[in-house]
mmCIF file of C-alpha atoms in Angstrom:
data_model
loop_
_atom_site.group_PDB
_atom_site.id
_atom_site.type_symbol
_atom_site.label_atom_id
_atom_site.label_comp_id
_atom_site.label_asym_id
_atom_site.label_seq_id
_atom_site.Cartn_x
_atom_site.Cartn_y
_atom_site.Cartn_z
ATOM 1 C CA MET A 1 -77.839 -5.410 -16.770
ATOM 2 C CA SER A 2 -77.377 -9.060 -17.674
ATOM 3 C CA ALA A 3 -80.391 -11.321 -17.874
ATOM 4 C CA GLN A 4 -79.083 -13.350 -14.915
ATOM 5 C CA THR A 5 -78.920 -10.421 -12.509
ATOM 6 C CA PRO A 6 -81.885 -10.636 -10.121
ATOM 7 C CA LEU A 7 -84.175 -7.647 -9.952
ATOM 8 C CA ARG A 8 -84.384 -5.866 -6.615
ATOM 9 C CA VAL A 9 -87.643 -5.700 -4.672
ATOM 10 C CA PHE A 10 -88.410 -3.726 -1.508
ATOM 11 C CA VAL A 11 -91.306 -4.803 0.753
ATOM 12 C CA THR A 12 -92.415 -2.196 3.296
ATOM 13 C CA ARG A 13 -93.765 -4.552 5.975
ATOM 14 C CA ARG A 14 -93.667 -8.104 7.274
ATOM 15 C CA LEU A 15 -96.211 -9.959 5.117
ATOM 16 C CA PRO A 16 -98.333 -13.040 5.718
ATOM 17 C CA ARG A 17 -96.380 -16.222 4.963
ATOM 18 C CA GLU A 18 -98.328 -16.928 1.746
ATOM 19 C CA GLY A 19 -96.996 -13.805 0.046
ATOM 20 C CA MET A 20 -93.440 -13.882 1.371
ATOM 21 C CA GLU A 21 -92.885 -17.480 0.287
ATOM 22 C CA LEU A 22 -93.879 -16.621 -3.283
ATOM 23 C CA LEU A 23 -91.386 -13.763 -3.418
ATOM 24 C CA GLN A 24 -88.581 -15.689 -1.751
ATOM 25 C CA ARG A 25 -88.960 -18.626 -4.154
ATOM 26 C CA ALA A 26 -88.910 -16.394 -7.247
ATOM 27 C CA ALA A 27 -85.533 -16.592 -8.973
ATOM 28 C CA ILE A 28 -86.187 -13.345 -10.807
ATOM 29 C CA CYS A 29 -85.726 -11.104 -7.765
ATOM 30 C CA THR A 30 -83.947 -10.510 -4.494
ATOM 31 C CA VAL A 31 -86.193 -9.317 -1.685
ATOM 32 C CA SER A 32 -85.438 -6.713 0.961
ATOM 33 C CA VAL A 33 -88.073 -6.392 3.711
ATOM 34 C CA TRP A 34 -88.763 -3.901 6.471
ATOM 35 C CA ASP A 35 -89.181 -6.839 8.846
ATOM 36 C CA SER A 36 -91.680 -5.412 11.308
ATOM 37 C CA ASP A 37 -95.405 -5.293 11.942
ATOM 38 C CA GLU A 38 -95.038 -1.535 12.386
ATOM 39 C CA PRO A 39 -94.901 0.935 9.450
ATOM 40 C CA VAL A 40 -91.563 1.590 7.822
ATOM 41 C CA PRO A 41 -90.144 4.980 8.921
ATOM 42 C CA ARG A 42 -90.007 7.509 6.111
ATOM 43 C CA ALA A 43 -86.207 7.627 6.056
ATOM 44 C CA GLU A 44 -86.025 3.827 5.820
ATOM 45 C CA LEU A 45 -88.619 3.810 3.042
ATOM 46 C CA LEU A 46 -86.600 6.295 1.002
ATOM 47 C CA LYS A 47 -83.424 4.284 1.577
ATOM 48 C CA GLY A 48 -85.133 0.950 0.880
ATOM 49 C CA VAL A 49 -86.518 1.938 -2.530
ATOM 50 C CA GLU A 50 -83.184 3.210 -3.894
ATOM 51 C CA GLY A 51 -82.540 1.383 -7.135
ATOM 52 C CA ALA A 52 -85.511 -0.959 -6.616
ATOM 53 C CA HIS A 53 -87.259 -2.485 -9.605
ATOM 54 C CA GLY A 54 -90.358 -3.407 -7.613
ATOM 55 C CA LEU A 55 -92.091 -2.038 -4.522
ATOM 56 C CA LEU A 56 -94.683 -3.866 -2.431
ATOM 57 C CA CYS A 57 -96.373 -1.425 -0.075
ATOM 58 C CA LEU A 58 -99.334 -1.001 2.248
ATOM 59 C CA LEU A 59 -102.150 1.534 2.528
ATOM 60 C CA SER A 60 -100.241 3.312 5.301
ATOM 61 C CA ASP A 61 -97.225 3.984 3.044
ATOM 62 C CA ARG A 62 -97.413 7.323 1.251
ATOM 63 C CA ILE A 63 -95.896 6.723 -2.171
ATOM 64 C CA ASP A 64 -95.366 10.228 -3.533
ATOM 65 C CA THR A 65 -92.927 12.012 -5.831
ATOM 66 C CA GLU A 66 -90.199 11.948 -3.186
ATOM 67 C CA VAL A 67 -90.393 8.152 -2.957
ATOM 68 C CA LEU A 68 -90.513 7.755 -6.737
ATOM 69 C CA ASP A 69 -87.492 10.023 -7.122
ATOM 70 C CA ALA A 70 -85.626 8.033 -4.473
ATOM 71 C CA ALA A 71 -86.375 4.807 -6.343
ATOM 72 C CA GLY A 72 -85.187 6.247 -9.617
ATOM 73 C CA PRO A 73 -85.848 5.122 -13.197
ATOM 74 C CA SER A 74 -85.382 1.434 -12.402
ATOM 75 C CA LEU A 75 -88.798 1.188 -10.683
ATOM 76 C CA LYS A 76 -91.112 -0.839 -12.933
ATOM 77 C CA VAL A 77 -93.968 -1.886 -10.680
ATOM 78 C CA ILE A 78 -95.737 -0.959 -7.450
ATOM 79 C CA SER A 79 -97.935 -3.564 -5.792
ATOM 80 C CA THR A 80 -100.151 -2.407 -2.937
ATOM 81 C CA LEU A 81 -101.624 -4.786 -0.376
ATOM 82 C CA SER A 82 -104.967 -2.993 -0.448
ATOM 83 C CA VAL A 83 -108.066 -2.337 -2.500
ATOM 84 C CA GLY A 84 -107.679 1.412 -1.941
ATOM 85 C CA PHE A 85 -104.976 3.401 -3.721
ATOM 86 C CA ASP A 86 -105.412 6.963 -2.456
ATOM 87 C CA HIS A 87 -101.968 6.626 -0.802
ATOM 88 C CA LEU A 88 -100.374 6.456 -4.260
ATOM 89 C CA ALA A 89 -99.480 9.505 -6.376
ATOM 90 C CA ILE A 90 -101.292 7.978 -9.344
ATOM 91 C CA ASP A 91 -100.734 10.836 -11.826
ATOM 92 C CA GLU A 92 -96.994 10.867 -11.181
ATOM 93 C CA ILE A 93 -96.791 7.065 -11.286
ATOM 94 C CA LYS A 94 -98.631 7.006 -14.610
ATOM 95 C CA LYS A 95 -96.368 9.720 -16.003
ATOM 96 C CA ARG A 96 -93.353 7.536 -15.239
ATOM 97 C CA GLY A 97 -94.860 4.449 -16.846
ATOM 98 C CA ILE A 98 -94.883 2.431 -13.638
ATOM 99 C CA ARG A 99 -97.473 -0.348 -13.429
ATOM 100 C CA VAL A 100 -99.648 -0.711 -10.327
ATOM 101 C CA GLY A 101 -101.193 -3.842 -8.864
ATOM 102 C CA TYR A 102 -103.801 -3.890 -6.097
ATOM 103 C CA THR A 103 -106.015 -6.401 -4.264
ATOM 104 C CA PRO A 104 -109.732 -5.846 -4.921
ATOM 105 C CA ASP A 105 -112.395 -8.571 -4.646
ATOM 106 C CA VAL A 106 -110.447 -10.809 -2.253
ATOM 107 C CA LEU A 107 -111.378 -8.704 0.785
ATOM 108 C CA THR A 108 -115.009 -8.097 -0.203
ATOM 109 C CA ASP A 109 -116.573 -10.805 1.950
ATOM 110 C CA ALA A 110 -114.453 -10.109 5.028
ATOM 111 C CA THR A 111 -115.161 -6.384 4.890
ATOM 112 C CA ALA A 112 -118.884 -6.951 4.357
ATOM 113 C CA GLU A 113 -118.997 -9.308 7.350
ATOM 114 C CA LEU A 114 -117.186 -6.793 9.533
ATOM 115 C CA THR A 115 -119.552 -4.027 8.409
ATOM 116 C CA VAL A 116 -122.593 -6.057 9.458
ATOM 117 C CA ALA A 117 -120.921 -6.937 12.768
ATOM 118 C CA LEU A 118 -120.130 -3.264 13.402
ATOM 119 C CA LEU A 119 -123.668 -2.204 12.486
ATOM 120 C CA LEU A 120 -125.184 -4.720 14.893
ATOM 121 C CA ALA A 121 -122.725 -3.904 17.675
ATOM 122 C CA THR A 122 -123.440 -0.183 17.321
ATOM 123 C CA ALA A 123 -127.220 -0.438 16.905
ATOM 124 C CA ARG A 124 -127.655 -2.916 19.771
ATOM 125 C CA ARG A 125 -125.099 -1.123 21.990
ATOM 126 C CA LEU A 126 -122.965 -4.218 22.549
ATOM 127 C CA PRO A 127 -119.778 -2.424 23.720
ATOM 128 C CA GLU A 128 -121.834 -0.521 26.302
ATOM 129 C CA GLY A 129 -123.413 -3.748 27.499
ATOM 130 C CA ILE A 130 -120.049 -5.490 27.836
ATOM 131 C CA GLN A 131 -118.693 -2.565 29.832
ATOM 132 C CA GLU A 132 -121.712 -2.609 32.168
ATOM 133 C CA VAL A 133 -121.130 -6.299 32.871
ATOM 134 C CA LYS A 134 -117.444 -5.701 33.621
ATOM 135 C CA SER A 135 -117.986 -2.600 35.759
ATOM 136 C CA GLY A 136 -120.844 -3.947 37.865
ATOM 137 C CA GLY A 137 -123.452 -1.729 36.245
ATOM 138 C CA TRP A 138 -125.659 -4.753 35.505
ATOM 139 C CA SER A 139 -128.062 -4.791 38.434
ATOM 140 C CA THR A 140 -131.378 -6.214 37.254
ATOM 141 C CA TRP A 141 -133.545 -6.454 34.162
ATOM 142 C CA LYS A 142 -135.017 -3.066 33.237
ATOM 143 C CA PRO A 143 -137.538 -2.482 30.426
ATOM 144 C CA LEU A 144 -135.641 0.298 28.640
ATOM 145 C CA TRP A 145 -132.047 -0.281 29.796
ATOM 146 C CA LEU A 146 -129.558 -0.530 26.896
ATOM 147 C CA CYS A 147 -132.308 -0.562 24.281
ATOM 148 C CA GLY A 148 -131.089 -0.047 20.742
ATOM 149 C CA TYR A 149 -132.361 -0.349 17.177
ATOM 150 C CA GLY A 150 -133.203 -3.485 15.177
ATOM 151 C CA LEU A 151 -132.974 -4.275 11.476
ATOM 152 C CA SER A 152 -136.329 -6.002 11.119
ATOM 153 C CA GLY A 153 -138.715 -3.782 9.143
ATOM 154 C CA SER A 154 -136.073 -1.080 8.744
ATOM 155 C CA THR A 155 -134.841 0.964 5.811
ATOM 156 C CA VAL A 156 -131.128 0.670 5.086
ATOM 157 C CA GLY A 157 -129.293 3.149 2.875
ATOM 158 C CA VAL A 158 -125.987 2.160 1.259
ATOM 159 C CA ILE A 159 -123.810 4.910 -0.188
ATOM 160 C CA GLY A 160 -121.777 3.226 -2.917
ATOM 161 C CA LEU A 161 -123.235 -0.076 -4.133
ATOM 162 C CA GLY A 162 -120.000 -1.462 -5.549
ATOM 163 C CA ARG A 163 -118.538 -4.887 -4.777
ATOM 164 C CA ILE A 164 -118.422 -4.364 -1.021
ATOM 165 C CA GLY A 165 -121.653 -2.350 -0.853
ATOM 166 C CA LEU A 166 -123.541 -5.109 -2.647
ATOM 167 C CA ALA A 167 -122.010 -7.779 -0.400
ATOM 168 C CA ILE A 168 -123.137 -5.788 2.651
ATOM 169 C CA ALA A 169 -126.656 -5.484 1.248
ATOM 170 C CA ARG A 170 -126.811 -9.235 0.574
ATOM 171 C CA ARG A 171 -125.969 -9.945 4.203
ATOM 172 C CA LEU A 172 -128.414 -7.417 5.633
ATOM 173 C CA LYS A 173 -131.497 -8.464 3.678
ATOM 174 C CA PRO A 174 -132.079 -11.737 5.611
ATOM 175 C CA PHE A 175 -132.405 -9.706 8.828
ATOM 176 C CA GLY A 176 -135.825 -8.576 7.616
ATOM 177 C CA VAL A 177 -134.829 -5.227 6.107
ATOM 178 C CA LYS A 178 -137.941 -3.764 4.494
ATOM 179 C CA ARG A 179 -136.297 -1.354 2.021
ATOM 180 C CA LEU A 180 -132.763 -1.172 0.649
ATOM 181 C CA LEU A 181 -131.906 2.257 -0.760
ATOM 182 C CA TYR A 182 -128.658 3.144 -2.473
ATOM 183 C CA SER A 183 -127.054 6.206 -4.002
ATOM 184 C CA GLY A 184 -124.080 6.766 -6.248
ATOM 185 C CA ARG A 185 -123.126 8.124 -9.617
ATOM 186 C CA GLN A 186 -125.581 5.906 -11.498
ATOM 187 C CA PRO A 187 -128.035 3.027 -11.027
ATOM 188 C CA LYS A 188 -126.473 -0.434 -10.773
ATOM 189 C CA PRO A 189 -128.068 -3.413 -12.591
ATOM 190 C CA GLN A 190 -126.885 -5.739 -9.809
ATOM 191 C CA ALA A 191 -129.076 -3.827 -7.325
ATOM 192 C CA GLN A 192 -132.025 -5.946 -8.514
ATOM 193 C CA GLU A 193 -130.497 -8.870 -6.624
ATOM 194 C CA VAL A 194 -131.187 -7.121 -3.297
ATOM 195 C CA ASP A 195 -134.296 -5.187 -4.430
ATOM 196 C CA GLY A 196 -132.244 -2.020 -4.187
ATOM 197 C CA GLU A 197 -133.895 1.326 -4.945
ATOM 198 C CA TYR A 198 -131.692 3.973 -6.558
ATOM 199 C CA VAL A 199 -132.463 7.331 -4.928
ATOM 200 C CA PRO A 200 -130.850 10.757 -4.555
ATOM 201 C CA LEU A 201 -128.535 11.053 -1.556
ATOM 202 C CA ASP A 202 -130.902 13.437 0.255
ATOM 203 C CA THR A 203 -133.746 10.905 -0.041
ATOM 204 C CA LEU A 204 -131.519 8.141 1.277
ATOM 205 C CA LEU A 205 -130.501 10.229 4.290
ATOM 206 C CA CYS A 206 -134.041 11.329 5.136
ATOM 207 C CA GLU A 207 -135.623 7.879 4.874
ATOM 208 C CA SER A 208 -132.955 5.468 6.155
ATOM 209 C CA ASP A 209 -132.792 3.992 9.640
ATOM 210 C CA PHE A 210 -129.241 2.840 8.963
ATOM 211 C CA VAL A 211 -126.801 4.685 6.686
ATOM 212 C CA VAL A 212 -123.825 2.621 5.535
ATOM 213 C CA VAL A 213 -120.951 4.318 3.718
ATOM 214 C CA SER A 214 -119.142 2.011 1.296
ATOM 215 C CA CYS A 215 -117.859 4.351 -1.404
ATOM 216 C CA ALA A 216 -114.358 5.043 -2.670
ATOM 217 C CA LEU A 217 -112.462 8.109 -1.482
ATOM 218 C CA THR A 218 -112.478 10.611 -4.354
ATOM 219 C CA PRO A 219 -112.483 14.422 -4.571
ATOM 220 C CA ASP A 220 -116.299 14.170 -4.680
ATOM 221 C CA THR A 221 -116.599 12.027 -1.545
ATOM 222 C CA GLN A 222 -113.895 13.725 0.550
ATOM 223 C CA GLY A 223 -115.704 15.188 3.575
ATOM 224 C CA LEU A 224 -119.063 14.069 2.143
ATOM 225 C CA CYS A 225 -120.433 13.179 5.576
ATOM 226 C CA ASN A 226 -120.551 16.630 7.153
ATOM 227 C CA LYS A 227 -122.914 18.777 9.193
ATOM 228 C CA ALA A 228 -125.390 19.178 6.338
ATOM 229 C CA PHE A 229 -125.267 15.419 5.697
ATOM 230 C CA PHE A 230 -125.985 14.459 9.315
ATOM 231 C CA SER A 231 -128.718 17.092 9.666
ATOM 232 C CA LYS A 232 -130.746 15.284 6.991
ATOM 233 C CA MET A 233 -130.656 11.950 8.848
ATOM 234 C CA LYS A 234 -133.277 10.774 11.341
ATOM 235 C CA ASN A 235 -132.413 11.389 14.974
ATOM 236 C CA THR A 236 -132.909 7.647 15.491
ATOM 237 C CA ALA A 237 -130.579 6.708 12.618
ATOM 238 C CA VAL A 238 -127.326 4.764 12.928
ATOM 239 C CA PHE A 239 -124.335 5.776 10.783
ATOM 240 C CA ILE A 240 -121.694 3.217 9.724
ATOM 241 C CA ASN A 241 -118.454 3.897 7.830
ATOM 242 C CA THR A 242 -116.117 1.139 6.660
ATOM 243 C CA SER A 243 -114.854 2.919 3.525
ATOM 244 C CA ARG A 244 -112.242 5.621 4.204
ATOM 245 C CA GLY A 245 -111.890 7.925 7.177
ATOM 246 C CA ALA A 246 -111.580 11.069 5.065
ATOM 247 C CA VAL A 247 -115.136 10.604 3.746
ATOM 248 C CA VAL A 248 -116.304 11.847 7.173
ATOM 249 C CA ASN A 249 -115.878 15.249 8.787
ATOM 250 C CA GLN A 250 -115.199 13.892 12.283
ATOM 251 C CA GLU A 251 -115.821 17.202 14.054
ATOM 252 C CA ASP A 252 -119.278 17.355 12.491
ATOM 253 C CA LEU A 253 -119.892 13.711 13.386
ATOM 254 C CA PHE A 254 -118.964 14.389 17.020
ATOM 255 C CA GLU A 255 -121.416 17.282 17.116
ATOM 256 C CA ALA A 256 -124.176 15.178 15.536
ATOM 257 C CA LEU A 257 -123.654 12.377 18.066
ATOM 258 C CA SER A 258 -123.243 14.551 21.142
ATOM 259 C CA THR A 259 -126.307 16.691 20.405
ATOM 260 C CA GLY A 260 -128.634 13.814 19.482
ATOM 261 C CA LEU A 261 -128.843 14.780 15.829
ATOM 262 C CA ILE A 262 -128.263 11.083 15.045
ATOM 263 C CA ALA A 263 -128.475 8.089 17.379
ATOM 264 C CA ALA A 264 -125.137 6.336 16.984
ATOM 265 C CA ALA A 265 -122.142 5.752 14.748
ATOM 266 C CA GLY A 266 -119.797 2.839 14.058
ATOM 267 C CA LEU A 267 -116.442 3.460 12.377
ATOM 268 C CA ASP A 268 -113.780 1.037 11.172
ATOM 269 C CA VAL A 269 -111.835 3.858 9.505
ATOM 270 C CA THR A 270 -110.791 7.246 10.868
ATOM 271 C CA THR A 271 -108.569 10.232 10.188
ATOM 272 C CA PRO A 272 -105.845 9.869 11.272
ATOM 273 C CA GLU A 273 -105.184 6.200 11.832
ATOM 274 C CA PRO A 274 -104.622 5.307 14.570
ATOM 275 C CA LEU A 275 -107.095 7.727 16.135
ATOM 276 C CA PRO A 276 -105.465 9.538 19.098
ATOM 277 C CA THR A 277 -106.654 8.122 22.420
ATOM 278 C CA ASP A 278 -107.780 11.591 23.518
ATOM 279 C CA HIS A 279 -109.959 12.155 20.439
ATOM 280 C CA PRO A 280 -113.443 13.490 21.346
ATOM 281 C CA LEU A 281 -115.208 10.655 19.482
ATOM 282 C CA LEU A 282 -113.742 8.174 21.971
ATOM 283 C CA THR A 283 -115.521 9.919 24.848
ATOM 284 C CA LEU A 284 -118.951 9.056 23.427
ATOM 285 C CA LYS A 285 -120.878 5.944 24.416
ATOM 286 C CA ASN A 286 -122.830 6.069 21.166
ATOM 287 C CA CYS A 287 -119.738 5.854 18.950
ATOM 288 C CA VAL A 288 -118.048 2.505 18.316
ATOM 289 C CA VAL A 289 -114.564 2.786 16.793
ATOM 290 C CA LEU A 290 -112.619 -0.207 15.460
ATOM 291 C CA PRO A 291 -108.935 -0.193 14.384
ATOM 292 C CA HIS A 292 -109.449 -0.654 10.611
ATOM 293 C CA ILE A 293 -109.911 -4.435 10.710
ATOM 294 C CA GLY A 294 -112.346 -4.836 7.818
ATOM 295 C CA SER A 295 -110.224 -7.437 6.006
ATOM 296 C CA ALA A 296 -108.699 -8.950 9.145
ATOM 297 C CA THR A 297 -109.314 -12.654 8.764
ATOM 298 C CA TYR A 298 -106.371 -15.034 8.468
ATOM 299 C CA SER A 299 -107.552 -16.393 5.129
ATOM 300 C CA THR A 300 -108.272 -12.989 3.596
ATOM 301 C CA ARG A 301 -104.919 -11.492 4.565
ATOM 302 C CA GLY A 302 -103.134 -14.579 3.241
ATOM 303 C CA ILE A 303 -104.935 -14.347 -0.104
ATOM 304 C CA MET A 304 -104.227 -10.606 -0.257
ATOM 305 C CA ALA A 305 -100.520 -11.258 0.300
ATOM 306 C CA GLN A 306 -100.483 -13.905 -2.446
ATOM 307 C CA LEU A 307 -102.213 -11.581 -4.901
ATOM 308 C CA ALA A 308 -99.905 -8.672 -4.073
ATOM 309 C CA ALA A 309 -96.853 -10.897 -4.572
ATOM 310 C CA ASN A 310 -98.146 -12.265 -7.877
ATOM 311 C CA ASN A 311 -98.957 -8.729 -9.083
ATOM 312 C CA LEU A 312 -95.404 -7.681 -8.255
ATOM 313 C CA LEU A 313 -93.773 -10.647 -9.985
ATOM 314 C CA ALA A 314 -95.903 -10.197 -13.111
ATOM 315 C CA GLY A 315 -94.976 -6.524 -13.211
ATOM 316 C CA LEU A 316 -91.278 -7.375 -13.018
ATOM 317 C CA THR A 317 -91.495 -9.785 -15.952
ATOM 318 C CA GLY A 318 -93.855 -7.643 -18.032
ATOM 319 C CA ASP A 319 -96.610 -10.263 -17.881
ATOM 320 C CA ALA A 320 -100.300 -9.595 -17.300
ATOM 321 C CA MET A 321 -101.020 -8.933 -13.633
ATOM 322 C CA PRO A 322 -103.779 -10.880 -11.875
ATOM 323 C CA SER A 323 -105.174 -7.502 -10.757
ATOM 324 C CA GLU A 324 -103.736 -4.380 -12.366
ATOM 325 C CA LEU A 325 -105.028 -0.896 -11.686
ATOM 326 C CA LYS A 326 -106.115 0.727 -14.936
ATOM 327 C CA MET A 327 -104.865 4.301 -14.862
#
């Protein structure tokens, strides 16, 4: 291939303007886009990556051996518009010497804000209250009607005090949280900033009024939140998950919520996504489910798109990526 021949890039979704403009202005590559807000069909993905030198994908795109084979030996770089990478066949990608870029850090604040909003909405039963107003169920002031749980004087447990977990803790402390517990593989020096106490998971579950899951999806955390997990929580406790849907056994969560084992749950992630409209969790008043919008602010998505584009371009030229996944 001559030096003047542009490298071919396939983008699996319509991106925010900030990222697309970077790619379209780059003389090094020609860009082919699945120009839709909806996921690229599998057949179109396999066709689109044929002979591609770079691939920019989303969390919803399963990049496995079949996709890598379809791309062929020309594929040099994969850039994912996400902080998570469990949709990528990392071992196979590493074996083929393909570089991977991702977008950590830039979505930390937005996800932490959404987590706090979801916690408050779930604990204070805001969706129920809104529905009562709309349906005419609001008749008069009643002492115990729509009572929920407050943060003041509470104990909050954070599972996974990484970037996002710490940002969540920072935002919760000013609400008057009395104790901030956290669990994980090891104590974190940065926990001192929020007066965090490192405790075993069982202690966190038994003592917390709010349990917030903010860990990565790994073989160790897959299905972590199961029947045994929920049985250790207080029956007045509120469970929040903004990490990955597969961390939770949703059948066990439904049982815990419907039998009063725990008080309420708020989820921004589920398995599958989207959650089917007839899923049992959606029948419960004490379960708030959001459509995976943790990073959904205009500014955050624009910055993510820029970073993903710059990762891709750096991978094509062999330069250092702004944010490369170390495999």
